Amino acid sequence: MESGAGTLIGMQQASRAMDRETIEQAIREIHPDCFGWALACCRHDREEAQDVLQASYLKALEGKAVYHGSASVKTWMFGIVRRTAWERRRSWLVRTLIRRRPGEEISPAPTPESVASDREAHARLRTLLAQLSPRQRDLLHLVYYQEMTIEDASQVLGITLGTARTHYTRGKDRLRALLQGRNQA
């Protein structure tokens, strides 16, 4: 269904209403995956993820983000979510720095571990994932949790396929070593 929606969105259509309707249908179909990715982009802060997702959907529906048909609708939408989350984090940091008094410490953002499930295995995996570089962590999340290909994940992250493959392999190898108790640099 997703590829059908992607094909429809990519076609030249006569009315703006039809474009919006098609986009709305595609969003409904991929919403659970988009929410999972928004959570990952927002350090698992559910409220922030909901805000980011709403802003992302509005960008898509209002035409602020244009689908060109070069990727799947899911990949396109994941890119919008990632950029929107980054914009919100950047905006928060700027506002925090402006309001900060000289010598005042900035409180750190919550970590995935602080909001993670109580299950021991899940908490351990998050701890180990946090030891990976952000790019490796994002690639592994997109491939394993969002079931994307490395090529689609590279498009979401805005990097070349070769770079994505390298970071994917290194991230996977590093995570395997950490899981086996080897502390690889």
Short mmCIF file of C-alpha atoms in Angstrom, two decimals, residues 22-139:
data_model
loop_
_atom_site.label_atom_id
_atom_site.label_comp_id
_atom_site.label_asym_id
_atom_site.label_seq_id
_atom_site.Cartn_x
_atom_site.Cartn_y
_atom_site.Cartn_z
CA THR A 22 -3.58 11.02 -0.75
CA ILE A 23 -0.97 12.29 1.70
CA GLU A 24 -3.43 11.91 4.59
CA GLN A 25 -4.09 8.30 3.61
CA ALA A 26 -0.37 7.54 3.37
CA ILE A 27 0.23 9.12 6.78
CA ARG A 28 -2.54 7.02 8.34
CA GLU A 29 -0.91 3.87 6.96
CA ILE A 30 2.59 4.61 8.27
CA HIS A 31 1.68 6.44 11.49
CA PRO A 32 2.86 3.69 13.92
CA ASP A 33 6.27 3.59 12.24
CA CYS A 34 6.50 7.39 12.18
CA PHE A 35 5.67 7.56 15.88
CA GLY A 36 8.37 4.98 16.69
CA TRP A 37 10.92 7.02 14.74
CA ALA A 38 9.75 10.26 16.38
CA LEU A 39 10.29 8.65 19.81
CA ALA A 40 13.83 7.69 18.81
CA CYS A 41 14.53 11.21 17.51
CA CYS A 42 13.14 12.77 20.71
CA ARG A 43 15.12 10.68 23.22
CA HIS A 44 12.00 8.66 23.95
CA ASP A 45 10.12 11.66 25.34
CA ARG A 46 6.55 10.74 24.37
CA GLU A 47 5.13 14.27 24.62
CA GLU A 48 7.93 15.78 22.54
CA ALA A 49 7.59 12.97 19.98
CA GLN A 50 3.87 13.70 19.63
CA ASP A 51 4.60 17.40 19.09
CA VAL A 52 7.31 16.64 16.53
CA LEU A 53 5.05 14.22 14.70
CA GLN A 54 2.19 16.71 14.57
CA ALA A 55 4.51 19.42 13.22
CA SER A 56 5.90 16.96 10.67
CA TYR A 57 2.45 15.97 9.45
CA LEU A 58 1.50 19.63 9.09
CA LYS A 59 4.63 20.27 7.00
CA ALA A 60 3.65 17.41 4.70
CA LEU A 61 -0.03 18.36 4.47
CA GLU A 62 0.57 22.08 4.00
CA GLY A 63 3.12 21.50 1.26
CA LYS A 64 6.08 22.85 3.26
CA ALA A 65 7.77 19.51 2.64
CA VAL A 66 7.38 18.37 -0.95
CA TYR A 67 7.40 14.75 -2.02
CA HIS A 68 9.39 14.33 -5.24
CA GLY A 69 8.94 10.59 -5.65
CA SER A 70 12.66 9.75 -5.37
CA ALA A 71 12.07 7.67 -2.20
CA SER A 72 9.19 5.87 -0.55
CA VAL A 73 6.61 7.92 1.33
CA LYS A 74 7.85 6.35 4.57
CA THR A 75 11.43 7.41 3.89
CA TRP A 76 10.27 10.91 2.95
CA MET A 77 8.18 11.20 6.11
CA PHE A 78 11.01 9.88 8.33
CA GLY A 79 13.27 12.59 6.92
CA ILE A 80 10.69 15.24 7.81
CA VAL A 81 10.37 13.84 11.35
CA ARG A 82 14.15 13.81 11.81
CA ARG A 83 14.59 17.38 10.60
CA THR A 84 11.65 18.61 12.69
CA ALA A 85 13.05 16.97 15.85
CA TRP A 86 16.46 18.50 15.15
CA GLU A 87 14.92 21.95 14.59
CA ARG A 88 13.04 21.70 17.91
CA ARG A 89 16.18 20.62 19.81
CA ARG A 90 18.17 23.45 18.25
CA SER A 91 15.45 25.97 19.06
CA TRP A 92 15.26 24.72 22.67
CA LEU A 93 19.03 25.03 23.06
CA VAL A 94 19.08 28.57 21.67
CA ARG A 95 16.21 29.64 23.97
CA THR A 96 17.95 28.00 26.94
CA LEU A 97 21.25 29.71 26.21
CA ILE A 98 19.57 33.09 25.78
CA ARG A 99 17.74 32.77 29.14
CA ARG A 100 20.75 31.39 30.98
CA ARG A 101 22.47 33.60 33.50
CA PRO A 102 26.27 33.75 33.47
CA GLY A 103 27.71 30.85 35.46
CA GLU A 104 24.39 28.99 35.54
CA GLU A 105 24.52 25.34 34.50
CA ILE A 106 22.23 23.96 31.78
CA SER A 107 20.28 20.96 33.00
CA PRO A 108 20.92 17.95 30.76
CA ALA A 109 18.12 16.54 28.62
CA PRO A 110 16.69 13.25 29.81
CA THR A 111 18.57 10.23 28.54
CA PRO A 112 16.93 7.19 26.98
CA GLU A 113 17.94 5.24 30.10
CA SER A 114 16.02 7.61 32.41
CA VAL A 115 12.75 6.92 30.62
CA ALA A 116 13.40 3.37 29.45
CA SER A 117 11.34 0.36 30.34
CA ASP A 118 12.00 -1.32 33.67
CA ARG A 119 12.84 -4.53 31.93
CA GLU A 120 16.48 -5.34 32.51
CA ALA A 121 17.30 -6.56 29.00
CA HIS A 122 15.74 -3.50 27.37
CA ALA A 123 17.60 -1.15 29.71
CA ARG A 124 20.90 -2.92 29.00
CA LEU A 125 20.38 -2.67 25.23
CA ARG A 126 19.65 1.05 25.48
CA THR A 127 22.76 1.54 27.59
CA LEU A 128 24.86 -0.25 25.00
CA LEU A 129 23.24 1.62 22.10
CA ALA A 130 24.09 4.89 23.82
CA GLN A 131 27.77 3.97 23.49
CA LEU A 132 27.49 4.02 19.71
CA SER A 133 27.85 7.19 17.69
CA PRO A 134 24.56 8.97 16.98
CA ARG A 135 24.78 8.07 13.29
CA GLN A 136 25.38 4.36 14.04
CA ARG A 137 22.55 4.37 16.57
CA ASP A 138 20.15 6.03 14.12
CA LEU A 139 21.05 3.62 11.32
#
